CSV table of N, CA and C in Angstrom, one decimal:
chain,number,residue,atom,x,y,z
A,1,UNK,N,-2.0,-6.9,18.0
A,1,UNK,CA,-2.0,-7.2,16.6
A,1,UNK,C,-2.7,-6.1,15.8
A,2,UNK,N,-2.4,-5.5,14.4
A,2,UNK,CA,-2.6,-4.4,13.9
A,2,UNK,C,-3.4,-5.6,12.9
A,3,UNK,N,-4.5,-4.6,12.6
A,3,UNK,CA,-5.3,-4.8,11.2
A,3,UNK,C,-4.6,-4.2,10.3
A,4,UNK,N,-5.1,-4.9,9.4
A,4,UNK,CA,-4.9,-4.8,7.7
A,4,UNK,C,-5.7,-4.7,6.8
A,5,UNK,N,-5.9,-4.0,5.9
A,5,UNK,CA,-6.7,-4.5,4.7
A,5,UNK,C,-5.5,-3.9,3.1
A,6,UNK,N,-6.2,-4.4,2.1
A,6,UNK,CA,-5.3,-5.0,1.0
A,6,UNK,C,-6.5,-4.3,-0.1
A,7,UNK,N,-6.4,-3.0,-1.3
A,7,UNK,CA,-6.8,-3.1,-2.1
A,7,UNK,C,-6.3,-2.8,-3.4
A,8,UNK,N,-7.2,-4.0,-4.6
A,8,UNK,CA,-6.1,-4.0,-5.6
A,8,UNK,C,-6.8,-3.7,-6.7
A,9,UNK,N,-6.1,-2.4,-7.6
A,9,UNK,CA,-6.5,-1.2,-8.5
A,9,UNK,C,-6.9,-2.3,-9.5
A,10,UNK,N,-7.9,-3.0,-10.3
A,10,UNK,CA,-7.3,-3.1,-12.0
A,10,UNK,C,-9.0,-3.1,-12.4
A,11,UNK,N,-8.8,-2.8,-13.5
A,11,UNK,CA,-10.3,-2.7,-14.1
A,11,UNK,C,-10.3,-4.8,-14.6
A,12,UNK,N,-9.5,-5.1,-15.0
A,12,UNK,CA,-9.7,-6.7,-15.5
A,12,UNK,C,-9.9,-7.4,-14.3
A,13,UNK,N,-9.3,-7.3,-13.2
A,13,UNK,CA,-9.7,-8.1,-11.6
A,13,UNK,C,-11.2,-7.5,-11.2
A,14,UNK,N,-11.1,-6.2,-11.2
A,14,UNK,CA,-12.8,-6.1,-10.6
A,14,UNK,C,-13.6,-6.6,-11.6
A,15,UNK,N,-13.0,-6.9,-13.2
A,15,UNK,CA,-14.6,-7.7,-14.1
A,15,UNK,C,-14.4,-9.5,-13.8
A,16,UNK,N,-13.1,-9.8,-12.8
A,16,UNK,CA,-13.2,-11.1,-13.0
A,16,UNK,C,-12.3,-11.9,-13.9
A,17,UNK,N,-11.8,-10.7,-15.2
A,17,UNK,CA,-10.8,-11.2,-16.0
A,17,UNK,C,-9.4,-11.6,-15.7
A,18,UNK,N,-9.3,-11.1,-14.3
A,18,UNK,CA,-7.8,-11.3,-14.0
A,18,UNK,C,-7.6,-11.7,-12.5
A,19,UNK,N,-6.9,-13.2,-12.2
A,19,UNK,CA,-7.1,-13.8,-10.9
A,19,UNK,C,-6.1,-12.0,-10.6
A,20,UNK,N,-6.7,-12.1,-8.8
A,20,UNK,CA,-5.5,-11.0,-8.0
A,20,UNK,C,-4.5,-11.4,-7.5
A,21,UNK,N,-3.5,-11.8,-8.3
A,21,UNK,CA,-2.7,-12.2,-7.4
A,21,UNK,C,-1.8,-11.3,-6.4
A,22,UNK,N,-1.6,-10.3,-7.0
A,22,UNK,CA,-0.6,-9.2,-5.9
A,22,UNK,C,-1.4,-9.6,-4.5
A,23,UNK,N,-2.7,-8.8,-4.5
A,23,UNK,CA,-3.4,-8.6,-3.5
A,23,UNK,C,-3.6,-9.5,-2.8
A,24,UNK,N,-3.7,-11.1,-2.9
A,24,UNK,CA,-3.6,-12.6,-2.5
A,24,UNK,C,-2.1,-12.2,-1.8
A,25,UNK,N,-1.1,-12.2,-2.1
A,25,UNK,CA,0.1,-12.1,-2.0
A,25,UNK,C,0.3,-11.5,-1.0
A,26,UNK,N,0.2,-10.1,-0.8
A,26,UNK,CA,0.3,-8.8,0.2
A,26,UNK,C,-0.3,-9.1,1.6
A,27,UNK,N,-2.0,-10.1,1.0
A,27,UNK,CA,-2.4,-10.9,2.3
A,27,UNK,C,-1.9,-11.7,3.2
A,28,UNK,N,-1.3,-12.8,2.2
A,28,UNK,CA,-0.3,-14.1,2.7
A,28,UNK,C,1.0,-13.4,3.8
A,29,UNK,N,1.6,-12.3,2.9
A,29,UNK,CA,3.0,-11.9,3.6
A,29,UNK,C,2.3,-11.3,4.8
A,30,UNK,N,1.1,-10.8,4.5
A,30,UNK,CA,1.1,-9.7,6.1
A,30,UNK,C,0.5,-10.8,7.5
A,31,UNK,N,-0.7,-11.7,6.7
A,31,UNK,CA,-0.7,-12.7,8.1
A,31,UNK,C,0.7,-13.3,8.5
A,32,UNK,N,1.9,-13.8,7.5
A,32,UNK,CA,2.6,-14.6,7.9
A,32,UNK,C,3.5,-13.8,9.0
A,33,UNK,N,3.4,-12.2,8.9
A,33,UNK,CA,3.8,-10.8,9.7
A,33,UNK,C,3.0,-10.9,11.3
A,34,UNK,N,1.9,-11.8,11.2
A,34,UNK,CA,0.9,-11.5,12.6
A,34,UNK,C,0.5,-10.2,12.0
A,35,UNK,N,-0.2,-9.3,11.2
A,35,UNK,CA,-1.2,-8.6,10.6
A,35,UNK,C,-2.9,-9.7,10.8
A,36,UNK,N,-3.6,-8.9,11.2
A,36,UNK,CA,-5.3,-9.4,11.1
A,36,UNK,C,-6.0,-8.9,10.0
A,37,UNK,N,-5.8,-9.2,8.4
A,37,UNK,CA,-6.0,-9.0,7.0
A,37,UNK,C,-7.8,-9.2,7.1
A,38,UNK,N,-8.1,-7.9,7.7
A,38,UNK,CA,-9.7,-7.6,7.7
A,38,UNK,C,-10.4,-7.3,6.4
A,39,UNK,N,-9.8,-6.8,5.6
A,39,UNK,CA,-10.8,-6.3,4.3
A,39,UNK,C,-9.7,-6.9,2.7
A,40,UNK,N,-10.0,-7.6,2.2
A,40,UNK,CA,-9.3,-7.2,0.9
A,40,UNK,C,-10.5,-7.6,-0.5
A,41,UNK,N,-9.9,-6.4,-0.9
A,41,UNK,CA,-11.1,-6.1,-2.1
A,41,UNK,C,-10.7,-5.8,-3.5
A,42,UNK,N,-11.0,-5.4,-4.2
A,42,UNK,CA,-10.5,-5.3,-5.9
A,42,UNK,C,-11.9,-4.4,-6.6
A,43,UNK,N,-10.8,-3.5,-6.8
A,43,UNK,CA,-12.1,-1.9,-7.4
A,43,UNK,C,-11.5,-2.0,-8.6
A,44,UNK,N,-12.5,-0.9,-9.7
A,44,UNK,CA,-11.7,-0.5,-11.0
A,44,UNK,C,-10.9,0.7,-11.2
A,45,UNK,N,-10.1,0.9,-11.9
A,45,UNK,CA,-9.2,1.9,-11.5
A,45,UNK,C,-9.5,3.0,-12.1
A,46,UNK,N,-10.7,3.7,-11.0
A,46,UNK,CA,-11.7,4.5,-10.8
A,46,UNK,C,-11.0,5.5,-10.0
A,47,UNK,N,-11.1,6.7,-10.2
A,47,UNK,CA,-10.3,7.8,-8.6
A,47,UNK,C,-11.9,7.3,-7.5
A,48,UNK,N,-12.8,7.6,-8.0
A,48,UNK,CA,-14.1,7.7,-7.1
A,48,UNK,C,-14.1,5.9,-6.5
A,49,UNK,N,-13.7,5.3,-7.1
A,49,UNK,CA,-13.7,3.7,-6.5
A,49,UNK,C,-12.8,3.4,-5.2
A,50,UNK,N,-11.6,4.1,-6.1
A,50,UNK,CA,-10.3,3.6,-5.2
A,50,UNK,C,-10.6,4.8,-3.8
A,51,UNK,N,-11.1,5.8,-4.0
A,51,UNK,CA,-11.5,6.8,-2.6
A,51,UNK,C,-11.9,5.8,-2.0
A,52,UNK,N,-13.3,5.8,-2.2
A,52,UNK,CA,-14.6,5.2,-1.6
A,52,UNK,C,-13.3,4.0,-1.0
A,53,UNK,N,-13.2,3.5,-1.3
A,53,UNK,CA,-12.7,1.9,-0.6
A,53,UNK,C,-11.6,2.0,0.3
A,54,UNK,N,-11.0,3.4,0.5
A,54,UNK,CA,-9.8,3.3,1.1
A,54,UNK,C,-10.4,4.3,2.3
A,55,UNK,N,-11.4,5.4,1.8
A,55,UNK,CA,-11.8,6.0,3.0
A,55,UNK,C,-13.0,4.8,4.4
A,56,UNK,N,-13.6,3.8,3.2
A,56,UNK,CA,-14.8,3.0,4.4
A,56,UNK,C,-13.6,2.5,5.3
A,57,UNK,N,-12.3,1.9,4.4
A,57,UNK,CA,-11.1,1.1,5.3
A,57,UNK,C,-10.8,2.5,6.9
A,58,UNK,N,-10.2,3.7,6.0
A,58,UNK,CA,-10.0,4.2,7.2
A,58,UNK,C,-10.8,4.7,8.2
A,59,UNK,N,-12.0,4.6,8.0
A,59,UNK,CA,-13.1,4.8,9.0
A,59,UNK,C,-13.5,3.6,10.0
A,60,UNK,N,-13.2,2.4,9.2
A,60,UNK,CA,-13.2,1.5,10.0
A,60,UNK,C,-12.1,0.8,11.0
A,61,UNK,N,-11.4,2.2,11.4
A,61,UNK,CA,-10.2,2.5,11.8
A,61,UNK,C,-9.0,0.8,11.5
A,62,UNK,N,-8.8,0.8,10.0
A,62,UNK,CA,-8.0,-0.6,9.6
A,62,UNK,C,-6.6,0.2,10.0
A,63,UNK,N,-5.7,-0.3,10.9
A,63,UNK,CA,-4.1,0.5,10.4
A,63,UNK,C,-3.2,0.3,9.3
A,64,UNK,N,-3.4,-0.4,9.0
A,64,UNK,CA,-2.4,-0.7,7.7
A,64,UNK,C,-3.3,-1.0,6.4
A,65,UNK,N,-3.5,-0.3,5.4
A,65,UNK,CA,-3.8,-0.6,4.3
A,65,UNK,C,-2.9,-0.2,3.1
A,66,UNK,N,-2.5,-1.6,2.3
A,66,UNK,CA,-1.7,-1.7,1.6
A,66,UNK,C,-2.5,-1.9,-0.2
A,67,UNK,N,-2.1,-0.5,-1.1
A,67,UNK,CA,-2.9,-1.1,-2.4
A,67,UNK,C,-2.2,-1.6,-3.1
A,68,UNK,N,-2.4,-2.0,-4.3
A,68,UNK,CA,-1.6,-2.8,-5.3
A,68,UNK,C,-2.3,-2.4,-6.7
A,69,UNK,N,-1.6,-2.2,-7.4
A,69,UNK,CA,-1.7,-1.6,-9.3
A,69,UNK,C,-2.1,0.3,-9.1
A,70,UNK,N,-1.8,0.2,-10.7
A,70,UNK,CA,-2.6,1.2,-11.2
A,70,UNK,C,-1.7,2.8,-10.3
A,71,UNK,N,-0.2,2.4,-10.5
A,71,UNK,CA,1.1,3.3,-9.9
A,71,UNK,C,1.7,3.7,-11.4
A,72,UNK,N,1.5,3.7,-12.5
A,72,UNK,CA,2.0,3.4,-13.7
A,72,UNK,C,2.0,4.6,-14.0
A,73,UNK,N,1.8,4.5,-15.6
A,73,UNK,CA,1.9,6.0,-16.8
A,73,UNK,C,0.6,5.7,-17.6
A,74,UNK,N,-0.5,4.8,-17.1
A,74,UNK,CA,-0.8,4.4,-17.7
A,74,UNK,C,-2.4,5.7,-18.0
A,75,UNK,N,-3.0,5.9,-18.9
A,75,UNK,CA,-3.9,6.9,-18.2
A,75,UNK,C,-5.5,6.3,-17.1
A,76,UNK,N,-5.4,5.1,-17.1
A,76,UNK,CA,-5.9,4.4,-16.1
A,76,UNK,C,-5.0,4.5,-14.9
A,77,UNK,N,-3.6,4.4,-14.6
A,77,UNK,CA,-4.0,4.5,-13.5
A,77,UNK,C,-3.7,5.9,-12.6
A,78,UNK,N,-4.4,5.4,-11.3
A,78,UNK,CA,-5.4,6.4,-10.9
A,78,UNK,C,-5.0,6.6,-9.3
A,79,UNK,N,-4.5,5.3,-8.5
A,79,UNK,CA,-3.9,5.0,-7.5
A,79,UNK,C,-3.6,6.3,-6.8
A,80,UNK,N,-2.4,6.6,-7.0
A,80,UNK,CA,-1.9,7.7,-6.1
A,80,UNK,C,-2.1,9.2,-6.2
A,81,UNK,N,-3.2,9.2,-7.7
A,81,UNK,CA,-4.1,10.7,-7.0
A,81,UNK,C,-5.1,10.5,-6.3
A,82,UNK,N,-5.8,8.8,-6.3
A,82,UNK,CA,-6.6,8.6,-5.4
A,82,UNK,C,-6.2,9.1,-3.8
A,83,UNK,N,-5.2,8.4,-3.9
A,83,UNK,CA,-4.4,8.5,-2.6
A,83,UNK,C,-4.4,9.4,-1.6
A,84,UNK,N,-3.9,10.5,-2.9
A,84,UNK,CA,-3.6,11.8,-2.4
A,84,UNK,C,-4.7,12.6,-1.8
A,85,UNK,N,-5.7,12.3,-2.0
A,85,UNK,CA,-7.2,12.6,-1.8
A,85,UNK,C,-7.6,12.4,-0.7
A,86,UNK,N,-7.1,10.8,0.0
A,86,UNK,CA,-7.8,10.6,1.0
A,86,UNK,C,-6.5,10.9,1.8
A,87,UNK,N,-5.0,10.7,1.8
A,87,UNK,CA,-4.2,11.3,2.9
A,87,UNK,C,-4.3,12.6,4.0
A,88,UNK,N,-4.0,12.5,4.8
A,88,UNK,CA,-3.8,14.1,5.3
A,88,UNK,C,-2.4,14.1,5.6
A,89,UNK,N,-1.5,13.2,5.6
A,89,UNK,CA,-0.3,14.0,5.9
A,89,UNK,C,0.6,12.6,5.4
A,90,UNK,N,1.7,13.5,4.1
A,90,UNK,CA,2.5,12.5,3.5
A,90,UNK,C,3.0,11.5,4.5
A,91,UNK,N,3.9,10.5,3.6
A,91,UNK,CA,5.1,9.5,4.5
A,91,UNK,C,6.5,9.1,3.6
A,92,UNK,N,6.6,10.1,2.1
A,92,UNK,CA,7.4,10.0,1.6
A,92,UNK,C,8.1,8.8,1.2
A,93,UNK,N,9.0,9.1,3.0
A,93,UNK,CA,10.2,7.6,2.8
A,93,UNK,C,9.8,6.1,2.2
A,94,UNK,N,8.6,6.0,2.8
A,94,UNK,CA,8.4,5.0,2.7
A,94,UNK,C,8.6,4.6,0.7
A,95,UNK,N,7.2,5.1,0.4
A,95,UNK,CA,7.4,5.5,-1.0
A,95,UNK,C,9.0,5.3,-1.4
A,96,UNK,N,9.8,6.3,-1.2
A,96,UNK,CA,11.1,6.5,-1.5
A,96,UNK,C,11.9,5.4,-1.3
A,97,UNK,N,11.9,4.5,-0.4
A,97,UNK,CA,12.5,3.2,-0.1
A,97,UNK,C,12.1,2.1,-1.4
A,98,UNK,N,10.8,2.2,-1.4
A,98,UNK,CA,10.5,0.8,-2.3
A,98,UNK,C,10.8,1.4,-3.3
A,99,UNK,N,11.2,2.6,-4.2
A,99,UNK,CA,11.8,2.8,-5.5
A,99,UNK,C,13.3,2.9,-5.2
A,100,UNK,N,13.5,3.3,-4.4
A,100,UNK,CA,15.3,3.0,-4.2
A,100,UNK,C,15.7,1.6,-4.4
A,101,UNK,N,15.2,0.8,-3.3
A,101,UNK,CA,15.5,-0.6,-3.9
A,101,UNK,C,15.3,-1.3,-4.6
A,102,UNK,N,13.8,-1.0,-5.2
A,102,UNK,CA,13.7,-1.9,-6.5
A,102,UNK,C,14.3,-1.2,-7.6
A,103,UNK,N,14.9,-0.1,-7.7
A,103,UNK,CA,15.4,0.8,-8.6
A,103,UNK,C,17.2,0.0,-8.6
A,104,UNK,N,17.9,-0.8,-7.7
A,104,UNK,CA,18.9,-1.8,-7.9
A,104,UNK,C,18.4,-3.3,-8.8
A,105,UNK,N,17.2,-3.2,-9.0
A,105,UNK,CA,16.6,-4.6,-9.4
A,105,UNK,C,16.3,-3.9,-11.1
A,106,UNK,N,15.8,-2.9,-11.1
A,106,UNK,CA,15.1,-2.5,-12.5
A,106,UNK,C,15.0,-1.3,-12.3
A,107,UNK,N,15.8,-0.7,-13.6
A,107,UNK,CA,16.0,1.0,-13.7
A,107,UNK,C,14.6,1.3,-13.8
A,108,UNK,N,13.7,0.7,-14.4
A,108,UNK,CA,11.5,1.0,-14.6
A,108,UNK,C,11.5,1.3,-13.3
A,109,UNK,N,12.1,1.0,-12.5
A,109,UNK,CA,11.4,1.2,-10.7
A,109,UNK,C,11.0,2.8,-10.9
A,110,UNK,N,11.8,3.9,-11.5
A,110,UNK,CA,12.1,5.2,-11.6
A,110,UNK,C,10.5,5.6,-12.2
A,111,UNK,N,9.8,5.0,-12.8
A,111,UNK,CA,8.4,4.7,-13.4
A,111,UNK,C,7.5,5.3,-12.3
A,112,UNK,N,7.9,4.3,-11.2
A,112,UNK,CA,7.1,4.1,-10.4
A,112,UNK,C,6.3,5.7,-9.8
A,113,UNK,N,4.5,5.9,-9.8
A,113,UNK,CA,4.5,7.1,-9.3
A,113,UNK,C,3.5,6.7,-7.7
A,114,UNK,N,4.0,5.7,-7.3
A,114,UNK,CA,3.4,5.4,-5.7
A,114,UNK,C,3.6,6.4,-4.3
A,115,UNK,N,2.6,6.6,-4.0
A,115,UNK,CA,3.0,7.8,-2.7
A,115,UNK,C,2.5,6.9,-1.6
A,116,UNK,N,2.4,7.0,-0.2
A,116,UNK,CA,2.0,6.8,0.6
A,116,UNK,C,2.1,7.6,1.9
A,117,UNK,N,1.0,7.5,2.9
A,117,UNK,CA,0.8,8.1,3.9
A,117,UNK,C,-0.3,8.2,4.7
A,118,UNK,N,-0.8,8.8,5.9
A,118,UNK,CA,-1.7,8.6,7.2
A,118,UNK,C,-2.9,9.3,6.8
A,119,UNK,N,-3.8,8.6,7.1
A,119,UNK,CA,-5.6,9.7,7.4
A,119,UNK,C,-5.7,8.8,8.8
A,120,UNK,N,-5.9,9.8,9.7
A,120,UNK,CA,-6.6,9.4,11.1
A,120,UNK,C,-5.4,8.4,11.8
A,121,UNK,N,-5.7,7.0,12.1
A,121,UNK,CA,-4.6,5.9,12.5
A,121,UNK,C,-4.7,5.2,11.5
A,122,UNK,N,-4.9,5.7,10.2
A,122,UNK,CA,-4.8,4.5,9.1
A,122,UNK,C,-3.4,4.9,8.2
A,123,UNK,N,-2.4,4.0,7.6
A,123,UNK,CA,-1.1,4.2,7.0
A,123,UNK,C,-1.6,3.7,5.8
A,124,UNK,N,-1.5,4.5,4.9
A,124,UNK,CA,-1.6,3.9,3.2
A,124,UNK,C,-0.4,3.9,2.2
A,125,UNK,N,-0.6,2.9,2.1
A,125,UNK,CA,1.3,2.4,1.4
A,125,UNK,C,0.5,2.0,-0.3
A,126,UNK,N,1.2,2.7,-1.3
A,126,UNK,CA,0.7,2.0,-2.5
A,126,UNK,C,1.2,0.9,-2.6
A,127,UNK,N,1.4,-0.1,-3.4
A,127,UNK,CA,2.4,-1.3,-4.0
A,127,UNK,C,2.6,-1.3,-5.1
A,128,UNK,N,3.6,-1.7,-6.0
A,128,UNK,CA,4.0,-2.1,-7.4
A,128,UNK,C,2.6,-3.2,-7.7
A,129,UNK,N,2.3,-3.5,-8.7
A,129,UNK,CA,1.2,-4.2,-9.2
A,129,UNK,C,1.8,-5.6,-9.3
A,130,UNK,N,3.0,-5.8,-9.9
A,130,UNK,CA,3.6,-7.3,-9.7
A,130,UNK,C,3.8,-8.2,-8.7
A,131,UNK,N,3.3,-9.7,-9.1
A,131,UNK,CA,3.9,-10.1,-7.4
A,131,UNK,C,4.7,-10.1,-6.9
A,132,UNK,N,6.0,-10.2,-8.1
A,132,UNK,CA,7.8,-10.9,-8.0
A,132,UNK,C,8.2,-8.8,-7.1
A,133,UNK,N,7.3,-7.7,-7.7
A,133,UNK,CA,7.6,-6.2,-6.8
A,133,UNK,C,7.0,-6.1,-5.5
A,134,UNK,N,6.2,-6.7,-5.6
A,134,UNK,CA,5.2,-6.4,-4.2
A,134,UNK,C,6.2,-7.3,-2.9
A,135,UNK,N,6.4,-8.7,-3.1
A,135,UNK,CA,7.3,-9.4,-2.6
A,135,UNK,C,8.6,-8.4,-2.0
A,136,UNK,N,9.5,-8.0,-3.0
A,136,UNK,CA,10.5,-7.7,-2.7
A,136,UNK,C,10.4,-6.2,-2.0
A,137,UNK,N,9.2,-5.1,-2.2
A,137,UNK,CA,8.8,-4.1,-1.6
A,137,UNK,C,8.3,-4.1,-0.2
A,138,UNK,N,7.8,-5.5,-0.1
A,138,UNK,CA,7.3,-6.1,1.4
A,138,UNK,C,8.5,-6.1,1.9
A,139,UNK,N,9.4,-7.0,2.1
A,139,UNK,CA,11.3,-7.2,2.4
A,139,UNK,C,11.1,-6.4,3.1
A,140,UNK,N,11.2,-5.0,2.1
A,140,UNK,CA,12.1,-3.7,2.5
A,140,UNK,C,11.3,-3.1,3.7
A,141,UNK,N,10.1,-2.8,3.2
A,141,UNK,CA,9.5,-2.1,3.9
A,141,UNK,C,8.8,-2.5,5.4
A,142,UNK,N,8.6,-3.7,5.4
A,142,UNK,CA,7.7,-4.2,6.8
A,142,UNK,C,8.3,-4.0,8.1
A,143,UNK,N,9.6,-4.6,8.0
A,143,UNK,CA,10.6,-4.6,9.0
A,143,UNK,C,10.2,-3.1,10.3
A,144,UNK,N,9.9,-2.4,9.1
A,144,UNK,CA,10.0,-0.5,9.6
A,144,UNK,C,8.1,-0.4,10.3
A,145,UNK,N,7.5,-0.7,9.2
A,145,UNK,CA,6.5,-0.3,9.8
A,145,UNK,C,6.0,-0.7,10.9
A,146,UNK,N,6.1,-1.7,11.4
A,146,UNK,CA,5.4,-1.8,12.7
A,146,UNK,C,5.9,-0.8,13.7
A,147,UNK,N,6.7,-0.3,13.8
A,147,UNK,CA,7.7,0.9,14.5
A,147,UNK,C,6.6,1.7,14.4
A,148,UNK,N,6.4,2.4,12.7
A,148,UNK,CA,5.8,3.5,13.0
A,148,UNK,C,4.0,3.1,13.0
A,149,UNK,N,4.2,2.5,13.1
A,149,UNK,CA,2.8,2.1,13.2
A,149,UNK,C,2.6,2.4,15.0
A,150,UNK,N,3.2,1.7,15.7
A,150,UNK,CA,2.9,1.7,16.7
A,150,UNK,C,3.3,3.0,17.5
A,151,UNK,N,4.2,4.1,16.5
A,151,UNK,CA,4.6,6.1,17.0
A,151,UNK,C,3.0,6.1,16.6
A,152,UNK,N,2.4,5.9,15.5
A,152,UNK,CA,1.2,7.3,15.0
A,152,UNK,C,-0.1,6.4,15.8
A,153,UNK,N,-0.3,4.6,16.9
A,153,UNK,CA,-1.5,5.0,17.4
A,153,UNK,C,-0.9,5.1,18.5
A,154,UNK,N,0.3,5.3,19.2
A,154,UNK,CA,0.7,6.1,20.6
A,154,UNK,C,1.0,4.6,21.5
A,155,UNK,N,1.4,3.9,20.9
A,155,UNK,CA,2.1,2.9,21.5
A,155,UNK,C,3.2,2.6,22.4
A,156,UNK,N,4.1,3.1,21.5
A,156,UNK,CA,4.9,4.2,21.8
A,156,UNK,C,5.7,5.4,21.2
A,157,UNK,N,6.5,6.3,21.9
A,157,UNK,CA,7.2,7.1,21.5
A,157,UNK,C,8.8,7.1,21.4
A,158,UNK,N,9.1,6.2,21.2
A,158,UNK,CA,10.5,6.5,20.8
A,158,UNK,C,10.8,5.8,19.6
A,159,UNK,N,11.9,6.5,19.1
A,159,UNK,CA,12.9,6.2,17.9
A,159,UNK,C,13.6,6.3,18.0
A,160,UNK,N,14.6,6.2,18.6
A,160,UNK,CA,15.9,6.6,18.5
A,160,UNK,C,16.8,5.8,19.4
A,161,UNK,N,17.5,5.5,18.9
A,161,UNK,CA,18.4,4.1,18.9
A,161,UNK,C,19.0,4.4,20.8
A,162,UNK,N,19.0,2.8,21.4
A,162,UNK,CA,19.5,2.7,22.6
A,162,UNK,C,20.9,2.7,22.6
């Protein structure tokens, strides 16, 4: 069973003004996945906030940590230069997948400036801030990850089709 944790960008959720629902959401899909949803938390969409919380996760060797908000134009958000900070080595596709497909749902997917990628055995996936995006970006993407989840902690080594 791979750990998880879940963190979700908004400056109105960390004061309280705004239930979390993405991040509720992300949790629900990933236990109903068999994921063990160890940490989920809600920062302000802070670069120094969103670090801090995504680096304690990967030290506390979590494999999967999945954020939610603050992927926008917005000049709050902050997300994926946070990101970029704590990664050591992109994952592109992933990224590239959930704007491909949600980009058949809504040309705004094109908006989207979410990256994702590995520090140590931890995988950081940004998420769309919506529930009705996060949902449909879960679909796409989960199927895959446990694959590479289990190549980057040496689980195993193959990919390539029998």
């Amino acid at each position: 069973m791979f750990t998880a944790g879940v963190l979700t960008a908004s400056d109105k959720g960390a004061k309280g003004e705004r239930a979390d629902e993405s991040g509720k959401l992300i949790a629900l899909e990933l236990e109903k996945l068999g994921y063990n949803v160890v940490e989920k938390i809600v920062v302000q969409d802070e670069i120094d906030e969103i670090t801090s919380a995504l680096e304690e996760m990967v030290d506390r060797g979590i494999n999967l940590i999945l954020t939610t908000g603050g992927t926008g134009f917005s000049k709050r958000d902050v997300t994926p230069e946070a990101t970029k900070i704590v990664i050591e080595r992109e994952t592109p596709g992933i990224s590239e997948a959930i704007r491909h497909f949600s980009f058949q749902i809504t040309k705004k997917a094109m908006l989207s400036r979410a990256v994702s990628g590995i520090k140590k055995d931890s995988l950081i996936i940004n998420m769309p801030g919506s529930p009705k995006a996060v949902k449909e970006s879960m679909d796409i993407i989960m199927p895959s990850i446990e694959h590479g989840l289990e190549i980057l902690l040496g689980l195993t080594g193959e990919c390539a089709r029998k």
